[in-house]
XYZ file of N, CA and C in Angstrom:
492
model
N -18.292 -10.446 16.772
C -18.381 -10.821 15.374
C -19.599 -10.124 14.782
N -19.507 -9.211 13.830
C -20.500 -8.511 13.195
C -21.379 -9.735 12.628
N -22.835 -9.238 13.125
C -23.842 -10.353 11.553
C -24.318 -9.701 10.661
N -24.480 -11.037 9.820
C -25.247 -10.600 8.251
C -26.542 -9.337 8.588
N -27.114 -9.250 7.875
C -28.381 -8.076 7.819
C -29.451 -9.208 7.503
N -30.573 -8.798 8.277
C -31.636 -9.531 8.037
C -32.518 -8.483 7.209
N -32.988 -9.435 5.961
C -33.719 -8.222 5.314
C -34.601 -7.594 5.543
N -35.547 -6.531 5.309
C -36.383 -5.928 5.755
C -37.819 -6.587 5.117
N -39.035 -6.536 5.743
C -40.114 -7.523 4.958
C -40.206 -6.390 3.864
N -41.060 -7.276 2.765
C -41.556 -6.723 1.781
C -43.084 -6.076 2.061
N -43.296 -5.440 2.073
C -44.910 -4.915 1.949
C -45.731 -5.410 1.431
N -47.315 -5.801 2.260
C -47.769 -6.625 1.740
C -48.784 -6.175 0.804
N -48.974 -5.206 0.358
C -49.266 -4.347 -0.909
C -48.400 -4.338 -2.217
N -47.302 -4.873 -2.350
C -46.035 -5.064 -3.117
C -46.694 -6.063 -4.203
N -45.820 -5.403 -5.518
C -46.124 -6.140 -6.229
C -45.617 -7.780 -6.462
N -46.480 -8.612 -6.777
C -45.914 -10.216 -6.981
C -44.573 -9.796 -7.735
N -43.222 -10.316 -7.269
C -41.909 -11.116 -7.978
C -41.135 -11.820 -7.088
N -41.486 -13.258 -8.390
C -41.018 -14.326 -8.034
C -39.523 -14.332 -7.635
N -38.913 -13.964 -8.073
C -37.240 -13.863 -8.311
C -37.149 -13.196 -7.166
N -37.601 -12.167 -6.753
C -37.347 -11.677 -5.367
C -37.860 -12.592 -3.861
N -39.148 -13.585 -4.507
C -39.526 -14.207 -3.307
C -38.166 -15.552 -3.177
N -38.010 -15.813 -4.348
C -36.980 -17.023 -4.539
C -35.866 -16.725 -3.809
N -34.822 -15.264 -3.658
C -34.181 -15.241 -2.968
C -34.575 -14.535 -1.584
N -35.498 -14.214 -1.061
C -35.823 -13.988 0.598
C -36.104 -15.995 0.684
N -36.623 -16.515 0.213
C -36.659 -17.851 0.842
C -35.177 -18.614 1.185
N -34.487 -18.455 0.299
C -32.955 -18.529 -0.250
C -32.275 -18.158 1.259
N -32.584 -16.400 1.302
C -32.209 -16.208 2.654
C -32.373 -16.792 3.878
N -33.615 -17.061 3.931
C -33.943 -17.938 4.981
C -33.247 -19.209 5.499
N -33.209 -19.915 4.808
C -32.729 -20.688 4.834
C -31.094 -20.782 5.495
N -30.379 -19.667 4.678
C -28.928 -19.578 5.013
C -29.210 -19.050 6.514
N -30.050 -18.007 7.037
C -29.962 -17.214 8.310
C -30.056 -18.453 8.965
N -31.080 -19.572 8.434
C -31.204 -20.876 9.840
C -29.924 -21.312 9.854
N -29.119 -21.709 9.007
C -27.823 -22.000 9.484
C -26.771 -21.046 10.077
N -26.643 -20.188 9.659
C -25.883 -19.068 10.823
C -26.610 -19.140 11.477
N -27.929 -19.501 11.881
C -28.266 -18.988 13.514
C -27.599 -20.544 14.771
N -27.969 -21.628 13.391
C -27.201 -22.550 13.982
C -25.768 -22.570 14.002
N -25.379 -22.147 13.742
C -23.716 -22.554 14.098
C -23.420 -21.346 14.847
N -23.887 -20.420 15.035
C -24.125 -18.989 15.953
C -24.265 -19.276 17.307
N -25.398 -20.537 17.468
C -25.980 -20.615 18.526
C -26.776 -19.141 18.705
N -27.481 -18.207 17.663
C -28.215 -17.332 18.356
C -30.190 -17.961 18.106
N -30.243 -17.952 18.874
C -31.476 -18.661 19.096
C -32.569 -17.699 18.924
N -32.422 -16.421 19.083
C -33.328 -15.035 18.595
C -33.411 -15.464 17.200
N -32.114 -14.719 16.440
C -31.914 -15.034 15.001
C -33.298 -16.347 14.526
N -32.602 -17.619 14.942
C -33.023 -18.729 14.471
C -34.731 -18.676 14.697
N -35.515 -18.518 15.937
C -36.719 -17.687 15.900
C -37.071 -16.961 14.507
N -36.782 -15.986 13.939
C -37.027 -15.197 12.809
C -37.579 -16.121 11.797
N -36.992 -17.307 11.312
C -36.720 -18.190 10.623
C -38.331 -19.253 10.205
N -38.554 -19.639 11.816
C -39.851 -20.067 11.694
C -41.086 -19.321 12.293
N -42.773 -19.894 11.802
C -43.541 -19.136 12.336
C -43.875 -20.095 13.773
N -44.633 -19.709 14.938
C -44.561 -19.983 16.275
C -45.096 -21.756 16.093
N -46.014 -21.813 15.118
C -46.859 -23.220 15.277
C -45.442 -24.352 14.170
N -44.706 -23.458 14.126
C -43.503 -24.594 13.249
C -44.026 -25.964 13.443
N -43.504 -26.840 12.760
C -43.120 -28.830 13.269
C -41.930 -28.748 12.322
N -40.959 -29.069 13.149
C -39.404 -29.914 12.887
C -39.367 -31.022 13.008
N -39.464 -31.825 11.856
C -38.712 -33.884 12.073
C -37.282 -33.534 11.402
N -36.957 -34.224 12.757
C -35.436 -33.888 12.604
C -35.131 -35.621 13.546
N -33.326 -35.770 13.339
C -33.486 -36.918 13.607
C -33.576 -37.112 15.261
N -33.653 -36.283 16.139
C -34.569 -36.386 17.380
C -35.943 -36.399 17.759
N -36.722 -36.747 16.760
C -37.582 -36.575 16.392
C -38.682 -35.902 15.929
N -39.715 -35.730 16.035
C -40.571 -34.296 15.785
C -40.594 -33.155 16.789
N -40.774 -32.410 16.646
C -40.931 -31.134 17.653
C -41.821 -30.354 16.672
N -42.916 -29.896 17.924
C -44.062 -29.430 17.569
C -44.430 -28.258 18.445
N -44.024 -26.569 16.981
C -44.499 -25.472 17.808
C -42.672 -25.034 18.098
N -42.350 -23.747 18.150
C -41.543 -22.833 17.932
C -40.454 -23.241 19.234
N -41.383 -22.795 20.313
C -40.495 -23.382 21.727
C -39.832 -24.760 21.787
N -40.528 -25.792 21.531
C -39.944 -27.030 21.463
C -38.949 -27.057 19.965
N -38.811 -26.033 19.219
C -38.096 -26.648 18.149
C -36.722 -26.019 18.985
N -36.933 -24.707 19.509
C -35.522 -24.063 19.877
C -35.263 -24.933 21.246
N -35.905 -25.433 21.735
C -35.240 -26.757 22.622
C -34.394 -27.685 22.233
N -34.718 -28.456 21.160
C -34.020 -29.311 20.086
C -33.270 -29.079 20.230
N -32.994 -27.603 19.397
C -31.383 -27.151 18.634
C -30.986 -26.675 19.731
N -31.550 -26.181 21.113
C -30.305 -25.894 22.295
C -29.803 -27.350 23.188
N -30.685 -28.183 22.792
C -29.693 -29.638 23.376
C -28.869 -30.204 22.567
N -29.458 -29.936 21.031
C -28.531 -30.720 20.169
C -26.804 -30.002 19.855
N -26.888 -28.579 19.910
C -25.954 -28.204 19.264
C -24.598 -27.518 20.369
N -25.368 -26.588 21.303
C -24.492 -26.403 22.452
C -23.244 -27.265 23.292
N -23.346 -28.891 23.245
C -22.179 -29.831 23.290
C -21.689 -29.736 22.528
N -21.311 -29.751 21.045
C -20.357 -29.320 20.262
C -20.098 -28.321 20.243
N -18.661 -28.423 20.085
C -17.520 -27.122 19.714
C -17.595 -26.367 19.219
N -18.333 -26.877 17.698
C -18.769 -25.923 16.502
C -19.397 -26.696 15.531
N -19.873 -26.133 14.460
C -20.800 -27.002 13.444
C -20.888 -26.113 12.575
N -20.889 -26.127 11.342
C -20.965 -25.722 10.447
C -21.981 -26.422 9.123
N -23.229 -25.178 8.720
C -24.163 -25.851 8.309
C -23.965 -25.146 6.437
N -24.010 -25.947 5.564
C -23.594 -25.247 4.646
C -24.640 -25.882 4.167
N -25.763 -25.040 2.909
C -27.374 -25.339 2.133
C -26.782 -24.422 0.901
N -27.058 -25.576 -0.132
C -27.046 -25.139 -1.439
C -27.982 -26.310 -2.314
N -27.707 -25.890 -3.600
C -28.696 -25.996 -5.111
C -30.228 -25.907 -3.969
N -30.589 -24.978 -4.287
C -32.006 -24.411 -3.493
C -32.853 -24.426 -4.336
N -34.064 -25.265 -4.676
C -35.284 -25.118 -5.326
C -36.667 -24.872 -4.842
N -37.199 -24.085 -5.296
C -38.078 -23.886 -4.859
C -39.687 -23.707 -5.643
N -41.395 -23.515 -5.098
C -42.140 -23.749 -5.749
C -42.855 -22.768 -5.012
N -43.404 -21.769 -5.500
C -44.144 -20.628 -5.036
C -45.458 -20.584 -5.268
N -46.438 -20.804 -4.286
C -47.902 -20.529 -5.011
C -48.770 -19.478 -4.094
N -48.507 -18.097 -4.747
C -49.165 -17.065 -4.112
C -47.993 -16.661 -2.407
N -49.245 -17.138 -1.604
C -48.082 -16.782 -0.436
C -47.501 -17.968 0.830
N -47.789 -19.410 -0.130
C -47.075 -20.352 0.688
C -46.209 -20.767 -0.845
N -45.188 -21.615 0.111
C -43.968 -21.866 -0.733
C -43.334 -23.395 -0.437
N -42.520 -24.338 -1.276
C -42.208 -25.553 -1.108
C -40.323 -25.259 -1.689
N -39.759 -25.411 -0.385
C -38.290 -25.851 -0.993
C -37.654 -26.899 -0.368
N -36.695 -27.276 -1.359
C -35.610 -28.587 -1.165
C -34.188 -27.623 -1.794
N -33.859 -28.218 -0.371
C -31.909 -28.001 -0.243
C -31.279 -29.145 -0.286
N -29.879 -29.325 -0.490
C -29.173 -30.025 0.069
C -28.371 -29.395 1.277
N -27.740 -30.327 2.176
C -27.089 -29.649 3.248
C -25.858 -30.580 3.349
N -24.768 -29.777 3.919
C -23.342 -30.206 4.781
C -23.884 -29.714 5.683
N -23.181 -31.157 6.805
C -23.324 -30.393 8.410
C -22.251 -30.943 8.919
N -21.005 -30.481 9.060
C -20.084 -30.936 9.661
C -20.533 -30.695 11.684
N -19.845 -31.283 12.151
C -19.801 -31.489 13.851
C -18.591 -31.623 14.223
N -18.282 -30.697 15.266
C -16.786 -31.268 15.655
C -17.386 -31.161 17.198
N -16.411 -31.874 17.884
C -16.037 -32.467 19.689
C -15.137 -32.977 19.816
N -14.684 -31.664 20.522
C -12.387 -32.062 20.801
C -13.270 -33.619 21.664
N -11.439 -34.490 21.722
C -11.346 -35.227 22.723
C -12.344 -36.686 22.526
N -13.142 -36.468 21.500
C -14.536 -37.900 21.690
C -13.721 -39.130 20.854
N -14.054 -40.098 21.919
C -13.176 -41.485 21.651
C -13.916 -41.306 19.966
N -13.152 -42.246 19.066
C -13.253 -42.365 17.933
C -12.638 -41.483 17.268
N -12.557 -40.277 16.900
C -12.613 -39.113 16.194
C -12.984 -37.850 16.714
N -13.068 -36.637 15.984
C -13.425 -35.611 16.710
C -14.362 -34.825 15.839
N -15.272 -35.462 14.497
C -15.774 -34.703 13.752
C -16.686 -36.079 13.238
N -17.827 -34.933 12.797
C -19.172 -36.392 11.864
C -19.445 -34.902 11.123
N -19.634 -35.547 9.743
C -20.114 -35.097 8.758
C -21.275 -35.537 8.749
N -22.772 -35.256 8.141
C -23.221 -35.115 7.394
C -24.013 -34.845 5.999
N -24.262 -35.513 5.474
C -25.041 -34.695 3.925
C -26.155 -35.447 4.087
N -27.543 -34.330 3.013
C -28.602 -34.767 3.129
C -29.476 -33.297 2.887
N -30.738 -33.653 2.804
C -31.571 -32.536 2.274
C -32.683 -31.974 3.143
N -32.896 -30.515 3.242
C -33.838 -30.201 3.691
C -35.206 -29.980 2.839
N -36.729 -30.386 3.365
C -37.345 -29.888 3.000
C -38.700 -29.007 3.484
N -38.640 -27.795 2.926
C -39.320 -27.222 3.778
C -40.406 -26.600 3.018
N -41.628 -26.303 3.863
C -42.682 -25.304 3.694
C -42.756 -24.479 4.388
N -43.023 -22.915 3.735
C -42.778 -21.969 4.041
C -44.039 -21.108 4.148
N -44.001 -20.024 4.555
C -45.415 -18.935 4.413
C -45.016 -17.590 4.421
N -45.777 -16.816 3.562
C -45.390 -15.299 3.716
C -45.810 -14.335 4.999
N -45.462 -14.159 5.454
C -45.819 -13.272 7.041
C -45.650 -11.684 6.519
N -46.368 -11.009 7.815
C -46.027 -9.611 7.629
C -44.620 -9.005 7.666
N -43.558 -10.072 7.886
C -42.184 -10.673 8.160
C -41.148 -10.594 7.736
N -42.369 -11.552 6.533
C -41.466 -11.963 5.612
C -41.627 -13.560 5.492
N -41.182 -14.080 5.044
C -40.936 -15.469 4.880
C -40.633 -16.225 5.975
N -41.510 -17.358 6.358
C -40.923 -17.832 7.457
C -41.547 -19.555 7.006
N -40.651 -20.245 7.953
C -40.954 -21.646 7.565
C -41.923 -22.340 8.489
N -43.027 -23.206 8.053
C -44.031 -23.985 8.822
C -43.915 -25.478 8.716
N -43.187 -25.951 8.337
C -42.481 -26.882 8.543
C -41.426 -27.532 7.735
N -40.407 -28.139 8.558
C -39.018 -28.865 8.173
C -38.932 -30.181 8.488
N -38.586 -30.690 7.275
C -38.215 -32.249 7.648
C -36.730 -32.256 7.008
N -35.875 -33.065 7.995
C -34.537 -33.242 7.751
C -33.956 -34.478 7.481
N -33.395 -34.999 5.977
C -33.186 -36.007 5.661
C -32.008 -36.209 5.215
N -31.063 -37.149 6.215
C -29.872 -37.301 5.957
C -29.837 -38.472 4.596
N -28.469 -38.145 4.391
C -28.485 -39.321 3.185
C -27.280 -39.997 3.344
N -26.348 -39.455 3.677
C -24.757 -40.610 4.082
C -24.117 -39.372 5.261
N -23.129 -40.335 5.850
C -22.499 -39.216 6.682
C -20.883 -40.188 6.845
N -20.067 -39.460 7.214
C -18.853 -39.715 7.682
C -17.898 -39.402 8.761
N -17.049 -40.151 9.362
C -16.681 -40.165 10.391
C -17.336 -40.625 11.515
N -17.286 -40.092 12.748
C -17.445 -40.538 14.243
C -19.040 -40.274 14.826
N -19.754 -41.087 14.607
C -21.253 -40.553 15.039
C -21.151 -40.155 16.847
N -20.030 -41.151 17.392
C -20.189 -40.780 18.560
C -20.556 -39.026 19.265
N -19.523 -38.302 18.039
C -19.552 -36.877 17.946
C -20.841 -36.378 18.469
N -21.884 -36.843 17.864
C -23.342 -36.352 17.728
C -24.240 -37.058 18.716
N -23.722 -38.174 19.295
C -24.312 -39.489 20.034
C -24.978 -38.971 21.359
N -24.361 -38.356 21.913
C -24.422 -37.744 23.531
C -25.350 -36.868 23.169
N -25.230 -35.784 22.052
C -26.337 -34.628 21.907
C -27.722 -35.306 21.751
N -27.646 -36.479 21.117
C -28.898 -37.060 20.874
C -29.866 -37.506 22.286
N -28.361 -38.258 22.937
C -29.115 -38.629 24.654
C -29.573 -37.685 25.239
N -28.841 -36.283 24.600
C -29.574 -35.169 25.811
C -30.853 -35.114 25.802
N -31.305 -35.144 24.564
C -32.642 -34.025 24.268
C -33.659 -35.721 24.763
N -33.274 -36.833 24.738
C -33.897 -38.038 24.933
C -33.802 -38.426 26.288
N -33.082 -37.929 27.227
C -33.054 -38.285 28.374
C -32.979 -36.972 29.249
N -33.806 -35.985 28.578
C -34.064 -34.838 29.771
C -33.327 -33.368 28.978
């Protein structure tokens, strides 16, 4: 499966525009979800800088390695997942940055008593920083707001990362 293009950084001699930082953050954001539903864990790396913190609902993870731990216990038991981030706002000051998404996160798992899919909705919010990079995020907090269907779906991924 061919991937998207990751953009090239901007130079850090470049002149300030906002509209251009608005959509590399924009990007960002979308690459973390293809990297999640990808499962490419390089990709998803790009995304944050090494000292990251993720509160997510397994709890915090603190620092780059432990976040790509998370997402390789949480997401690898499911089948597939699909992370969809839109109305993206954002607040730029110089070369750190503040955005809020909303997110779909569907989950599917053939075969799991109950159902075979949990939805999610809910918002990300993140702070970001300009790197020699490019844009990368220094921390995410993940806040669900309703979900539907079978939590069981998601239940077991949760025991993983909590019981080893």
């Amino acid at each position: 499966m061919p991937t998207s293009p990751t953009p090239a950084p901007i130079p850090a001699d470049a002149p300030a525009d906002p509209a251009r930082d608005q959509i590399q953050i924009a990007q960002v954001l979308y690459r973390l979800a293809r990297a999640m539903d990808t499962r490419d864990w390089d990709l998803l790396a790009t995304c944050f800088i090494s000292e990251a913190v993720g509160d997510f609902a397994t709890g915090q993870a603190v620092g780059l390695d432990s976040m790509i731990l998370d997402y390789k216990a949480f997401l690898p038991p499911l089948d597939t997942t699909q992370h969809l981030v839109t109305n993206i706002e954002t607040a730029i000051d110089g070369d750190t940055a503040e955005a809020t998404a909303y997110f779909l996160a569907q989950h599917i798992r053939a075969d799991t008593e109950g159902g075979d899919q949990f939805l999610i909705g809910g918002r990300y919010d993140d702070r970001l920083t300009r790197t020699t990079e490019g844009w990368r995020i220094t921390r995410r907090q993940v806040t669900g707001s309703w979900t539907q269907g079978n939590p069981k779906v998601v239940g077991t991924t949760l025991d993983r990362r909590e019981n080893g």
